[in-house]
């Protein structure tokens, strides 16, 4: 469980990033401990209470693909439409495009988190937007690493 102050910081950053990227949904999944699965801990724009209970598994869903491959992963109607129906978060939130970016934690020895952004309508995330979104990653990692110490 993350401390309240850190959770507030992450929520504010997610809100800001969501506005800048025209995203309807933004979430951050983190490990509860080194051995546990990733869980969606911080969300903004969520319409489903089920998201907080969902666990990420490598290779399953948008976040799981980012974890498995260790690189940002995109889903939309043009690039990989099957992900829209295979990803539990995309289904629950009725997202038509999304991007998941793995976050490395110093103490986890690998992927310690995932940032997920999604849109319920509109265009897929463009390469230019990906650069802007990825510029936020060091800030999330810094807060998460501070929490893990």
Backbone as a ProteinNet text record, in pm:
[ID]
protein_1_A
[PRIMARY]
XXXXXXXXXXXXXXXXXXXXXXXXXXXXXXXXXXXXXXXXXXXXXXXXXXXXXXXXXXXXXXXXXXXXXXXXXXXXXXXXXXXXXXXXXXXXXXXXXXXXXXXXXXXXXXXXXXXXXXXXXXXXXXXXXXXXXXXXXXXXXXXXXXXXX
[TERTIARY]
85.3	0	89.6	58.5	142.3	92	184.8	151.3	59.1	-22	-122.4	-60.2	48.5	111.9	164.6	227.8	280.3	165.8	59.9	-55.6	-115.2	-121.7	-171.4	-82.5	49.7	143.2	121.5	108.4	88.7	-45.4	-147.8	-279.4	-273.4	-206.9	-193.7	-116.1	-9.4	67.3	-15.2	-92.8	-179.3	-284.1	-342.8	-442	-379.6	-262.3	-192.3	-156.9	-100.1	-64	-188.5	-296.1	-421.5	-473.2	-465.5	-509.7	-419.3	-287.2	-192.5	-205.1	-238.1	-244.5	-386.7	-482.4	-623.7	-671.4	-628.3	-667.8	-789	-877.7	-996	-968.3	-867.8	-836.4	-684.7	-639.3	-496.5	-484.3	-391	-373.6	-228	-194.3	-60.5	-72.8	-6.6	-3.5	134	134.3	260.8	256.8	375.4	385.2	361.9	284.6	266.7	391.8	461.5	589.5	666.3	788.7	873.4	809.3	739	685.9	540.9	475.5	334.7	316.3	196.9	162.2	136.2	135.7	104.5	-44.9	-80.9	-220.3	-238.9	-352.7	-381.5	-408.7	-313.8	-323	-376.6	-340.8	-379.5	-446.3	-568.9	-644.1	-714.1	-725.1	-807.9	-892.8	-1016.2	-1106.5	-1169.6	-1157.7	-1211.9	-1363.4	-1431.3	-1576.3	-1614.5	-1515.5	-1542.2	-1467.8	-1539.9	-1477.4	-1395.8	-1416.7	-1346.2	-1197.9	-1158.2	-1018.4	-925.3	-964.1	-880.3	-854.2	-937.9	-917.5	-842.6	-826	-759.7	-609.6	-555.2	-411.2	-355.9	-234.5	-168.6	-88.9	-99.4	-21.1	58.4	186.4	266.4	201.3	188.8	132.9	-17.7	-87.7	-233.4	-272.7	-340.4	-385.4	-274.8	-311.7	-218.9	-101.1	-130.3	-24.2	62	0.8	73.9	169.8	130.4	219.3	339.5	316.4	426.8	524.9	473.1	559.4	637.8	568.5	633.6	747	721.8	821.2	916.8	879.9	965.8	974.6	876.6	872.2	728.7	711	574.2	494.8	366.4	279.2	151.5	111.6	-8.7	-116.7	-240.9	-355	-456.5	-511.7	-620	-682.1	-781.5	-855	-768.5	-662.3	-579.5	-461.7	-390.5	-267.2	-289.9	-371.7	-399.3	-539	-642	-780.4	-818.9	-752.4	-786.2	-764.2	-666.7	-637.4	-756.2	-839.7	-955.9	-1052.2	-1057.1	-1146.9	-1075	-942.3	-865.2	-814.5	-810	-755.7	-867.7	-859.5	-964.4	-988.1	-881.3	-896.1	-963.2	-919.5	-979.1	-1129.1	-1167	-1308.3	-1386.7	-1335	-1406.9	-1424.7	-1325	-1329.7	-1383.1	-1413.4	-1464.6	-1368.7	-1240.4	-1137.3	-1120.5	-1100.5	-1081.2	-934.8	-854.2	-710.5	-640.7	-521.5	-447.7	-300.6	-224.6	-80.4	-39.5	48.7	102.2	254.2	313.3	458.4	509.3	605.2	659.7	747.5	746.3	827.2	921.1	1048.6	1147.7	1168.4	1171.5	1200.5	1336.3	1411.6	1544.5	1535.7	1444.3	1438.4	1367.4	1293	1220.3	1305.6	1416.7	1503	1442.4	1355.7	1292.6	1172.5	1072.1	952.2	875.7	866.7	798.4	666.3	633	507.5	474.5	353.1	305.2	219.2	242.8	158.9	68.2	-61.9	-156.7	-242.5	-253.4	-340.2	-436.9	-560	-656.3	-755.3	-811.9	-914.7	-1039.9	-1153.4	-1280.5	-1328.6	-1277.4	-1305.2	-1183.3	-1184.8	-1076	-967.6	-859.9	-748.8	-656.9	-583	-479.3	-367.9	-286.3	-173.5	-66.9	-29.9	70	210.8	307.7	447.8	490.7	446.2	481.5	425.9	305.4	245.4	322	370.7	445.5	569.1	637.2	754.2	718.4	607.4	563.2	524.1	451.2	409.5	531.9	626.1	745.5	831.5	818.3	894.7	850.2	731.5	681.2	733	782.7	822.4	924.1	1031.4	1126.6	1062.3	960.5	893.5	815.1	743.6	671.2	768.4	874.8	973.6	1037.7	1067.9	1127.3	1036	908.6	813.2	798.2	788.8	772.9	897.5	1016.8	1139.6	1150.1	1109.7	1112.3	1017.8	903.6	807.5	861.5	936	985.5	1101	1171.7	1287	1246.4
-118.4	0	124.2	218.1	337.1	442.5	523.3	627.7	731	791.7	886.2	1003.5	1059.1	1173.5	1135.3	1020	972.7	943.5	884.7	855.3	984.9	1087.4	1218.3	1276.6	1264.2	1313.4	1240.3	1108.8	1029.8	1061.7	1081.5	1115.9	1249.1	1347.8	1478.6	1468.1	1388	1370.5	1299	1198.4	1128.1	1222	1305.5	1402.4	1497.8	1549.3	1643	1575.4	1456.3	1382.3	1347.7	1312.5	1282.4	1401.9	1519.2	1642	1671.2	1664.4	1695	1599.1	1474.7	1373.4	1348.7	1427.2	1410.1	1268	1213.6	1079.3	1087.1	990.8	982.5	900.8	816.6	725.5	720.5	720.9	706.5	624.5	530.8	446.2	406.1	375.8	332.9	203.2	100.3	-28	-44.3	-94.7	-115.3	-247.6	-296.4	-418.4	-383.7	-468.8	-451.4	-497.2	-595.9	-642.9	-704.4	-743.3	-796.8	-920.3	-1002	-1127.7	-1119.8	-1010.6	-1005.2	-958.6	-980.7	-934	-784.3	-724.2	-581.5	-560.1	-451.3	-416.3	-268.7	-233.1	-92.9	-17.9	67.1	137	279	348.2	488.7	504.4	559.4	576.1	710.8	768.1	885.8	860.5	905.5	889.2	752.1	671.8	536.8	539	454.4	439.1	307.3	221.7	88.6	67.6	27.1	-0.8	-130.1	-212.2	-340.2	-323.8	-211.2	-192.9	-208.7	-156.3	-164.8	-306.7	-403.1	-542.1	-622.6	-566.3	-639.2	-648.2	-766.3	-789.6	-798.6	-752.3	-763.7	-891.9	-958.7	-1079.1	-1056.6	-1089.4	-1069.8	-1135.8	-1056.5	-1107.6	-1098	-1060.3	-1049.7	-902.8	-855.9	-717.8	-621.9	-497.3	-393.4	-379.1	-368.5	-357.8	-482	-598.6	-724.1	-738.3	-684.6	-688.9	-597.1	-481.5	-389.8	-454.3	-527.6	-596.7	-707.8	-789.5	-903.5	-859.7	-754.6	-712.5	-605.5	-540.2	-438.4	-310.2	-286.8	-166.8	-114.2	12.7	66.2	-16.9	-33	-113.8	-35.1	-29.2	45.3	-48.7	-7.1	-80.1	20.2	-11.4	69	-10.3	45.8	-24.6	-55.9	22.8	4.7	-89.5	-73.1	-147.9	-290.4	-308.2	-441.7	-443.6	-450.5	-442.9	-555.6	-670.4	-780.1	-741	-654	-612	-539.4	-477.5	-406.2	-502	-625.7	-723.4	-820.5	-825.4	-917.4	-853.4	-722.2	-651.7	-620.3	-673.4	-648.8	-500.3	-421.2	-277.9	-206.4	-238	-175.7	-206	-329.2	-367.9	-296.8	-303.4	-245.5	-94.6	-28.2	117.5	163.9	69	100.5	193	155.5	233.4	184.3	278.2	242.1	254.8	319.7	324.1	340.8	286	294.9	273.5	309.6	289.1	250	152	107.9	116.4	170.6	188.7	124.8	31.3	-30.4	67.7	54.9	139.6	49.6	81.1	1.7	60.8	-26.2	15.3	-37.9	43.3	3.7	-118.9	-119.8	-227.3	-351.5	-341.4	-457.7	-542.3	-488.5	-564	-589.1	-504.5	-521.9	-431.8	-481.6	-402	-395	-278.3	-260.5	-191	-148.1	-79	-61.1	-15.4	11.7	137.2	224.7	342.1	310.2	331.9	305.3	428.5	468	578.4	527.2	579.5	534.6	643	624	714.9	634.8	692.4	628	661.9	768.2	804.9	877.2	901.5	979	894	959.8	901.7	817.4	724.5	650.7	745.9	700.3	779.7	785.6	906.3	927.7	918.6	899.5	890.9	1015.9	1133.4	1258.7	1260.9	1209	1203.5	1106.4	999.1	900.4	964.6	1050.6	1119.3	1205.8	1276.8	1361.9	1275.8	1168.1	1078.6	1017.2	969.9	906.4	1003.8	1133.8	1231.7	1236.2	1183.1	1178.9	1057.7	957.9	832.6	852.3	930.5	947	1002	1086.3	1142.8	1034.5	949.6	840	742.4	708.2	614.4	671.4	799.3	861.7	848.9	879.1	868.3	723.5	631.3	490.6	437.3	474.3	428.8	484.4	609.2	667.9	592.8	547.8	472.5	334.8	274.4	138.6	132	243.9	242.1	241.1
0	0	0	-83.9	-91	6.5	53.2	148.7	84.1	163.7	115.1	38.2	90.7	25.5	-112.8	-121.7	-250.2	-347.3	-296.9	-382.4	-436.1	-352.7	-397.1	-507	-490.8	-592.8	-725.1	-717.7	-838.5	-905.1	-824.1	-878.3	-951.5	-891.2	-956.4	-1086.7	-1087.5	-1210.9	-1317.2	-1277.7	-1373.2	-1431.5	-1346.5	-1394.7	-1495.5	-1463.1	-1552.2	-1684.8	-1677.3	-1797.8	-1879.5	-1812.1	-1881.6	-1960.1	-1899.3	-1969.6	-2088.9	-2068.5	-2176.3	-2294.9	-2267.2	-2372.6	-2422	-2375	-2412.6	-2383.6	-2270.7	-2229.9	-2137.9	-2151.7	-2065.7	-1939.9	-1947.3	-1838.1	-1821.6	-1698.2	-1669	-1540.6	-1541.3	-1423.5	-1408.2	-1284.6	-1250.1	-1170.3	-1218.2	-1146.6	-1084.9	-960.7	-890.1	-816.1	-785	-704.7	-558.1	-491.9	-347.8	-274	-329.2	-276.2	-393	-369.2	-476	-540.2	-463.2	-514.8	-563.2	-540	-577.1	-721.1	-770.5	-904.1	-898.8	-1014.8	-1023.3	-1009	-942.5	-917.6	-949.2	-1007.5	-1039.5	-909	-869.7	-741.2	-752.1	-858.1	-872.5	-1008	-1009	-1133.3	-1135.8	-1254.2	-1274.9	-1399.9	-1395	-1508.3	-1517.3	-1413.3	-1416.4	-1399	-1475.7	-1465.1	-1400.2	-1378.3	-1325.2	-1194.1	-1093	-963.2	-967.3	-1069.1	-1080.3	-1109.7	-1166.8	-1206.6	-1086.1	-971.4	-851.9	-804.7	-843.7	-804.8	-910.6	-1029	-1137.8	-1113.7	-1141.2	-1132.8	-1274.7	-1292.5	-1422.7	-1428.1	-1541	-1564.4	-1692.4	-1692.1	-1814.2	-1935.9	-2042	-2166.7	-2178	-2071.3	-2073.6	-2067.5	-2168.8	-2172.5	-2210.9	-2220	-2263.1	-2166	-2037.2	-1937	-1930.8	-1944.4	-1941.7	-2059	-2175.3	-2291.7	-2271.1	-2209.3	-2179.7	-2082.3	-1984.2	-1888.4	-1958.3	-2035.4	-2100.4	-2192.9	-2270.8	-2368.8	-2315.7	-2204.8	-2146.2	-2226.3	-2311.9	-2396.3	-2399.3	-2437.4	-2450.8	-2551.6	-2523.1	-2607.1	-2633.4	-2759.4	-2798	-2849.2	-2828.6	-2882.7	-2935.8	-3052.6	-3111.4	-3225.2	-3287.4	-3394.1	-3515.4	-3539.1	-3657.6	-3634.5	-3522.9	-3500.2	-3450.7	-3350.9	-3297.5	-3233.1	-3316.7	-3268	-3172.3	-3179.7	-3089.2	-2943.3	-2918	-2781.4	-2717.6	-2798.7	-2744.7	-2675.6	-2720.2	-2659.7	-2566.6	-2572.9	-2489.1	-2360.5	-2356.2	-2239.8	-2140.3	-2018.9	-1919.9	-1891.2	-1884.9	-1855.9	-1973.4	-2095.3	-2214.2	-2219.7	-2188.1	-2188.2	-2077.9	-1955.8	-1841.6	-1855	-1911	-1923.6	-2059.9	-2149.4	-2283.5	-2360.9	-2357.2	-2424.8	-2568.4	-2662	-2802.4	-2845	-2764	-2787.6	-2652.8	-2645.9	-2521	-2541.3	-2440.2	-2439.6	-2297.6	-2289.2	-2160.5	-2167.4	-2061.3	-2056.3	-1926.9	-1938.4	-1817.2	-1740.2	-1608.7	-1521.2	-1441.4	-1444	-1371.4	-1232.7	-1134	-997	-956	-884.7	-838.7	-748.6	-652.3	-554.3	-606	-715.7	-766.2	-859.7	-905.3	-992.6	-1129.3	-1174.8	-1305.8	-1318.3	-1389.2	-1407.9	-1276.1	-1222.1	-1095.5	-1108.6	-1228.7	-1247.3	-1394	-1417.1	-1553	-1548.9	-1645.3	-1666.7	-1784.5	-1768	-1875.4	-1898.6	-2024.7	-2064.4	-2170.2	-2169	-2268.4	-2306.2	-2424.7	-2477.5	-2509.7	-2477.8	-2509.7	-2650.3	-2707.1	-2845.4	-2899.5	-3027.6	-3085.1	-3146.6	-3172.7	-3246.8	-3157.3	-3220.4	-3148	-3102.7	-3010.7	-2963.3	-3072.6	-3110.8	-3216.2	-3157.3	-3244	-3200.1	-3124.8	-3169.4	-3101.6	-2959.2	-2941.6	-2807.9	-2718.7	-2777	-2699.3	-2636.4	-2709.8	-2655.3	-2535.8	-2547.1	-2436.3	-2315.4	-2339.7	-2230.9	-2163.7	-2243.3	-2187.9	-2108	-2134.4	-2056.6	-1909.7	-1879.9	-1742.7	-1665.4	-1735.3	-1672.1	-1559.2	-1579.4	-1467.9	-1340.4	-1353.5	-1235.4	-1160.5	-1234.9	-1170.6	-1104.2	-1173.2	-1120.1	-993.5	-993.3	-874.9	-753.1	-771.8	-660.4	-616.2	-712.6	-678.5	-608	-654.2	-589.8	-448	-428.1	-294.2	-201.3	-254.7	-177.4	-140.5	-231.5	-210.2	-110.3	-91.2	0.7	144.8
[MASK]
+++++++++++++++++++++++++++++++++++++++++++++++++++++++++++++++++++++++++++++++++++++++++++++++++++++++++++++++++++++++++++++++++++++++++++++++++++++

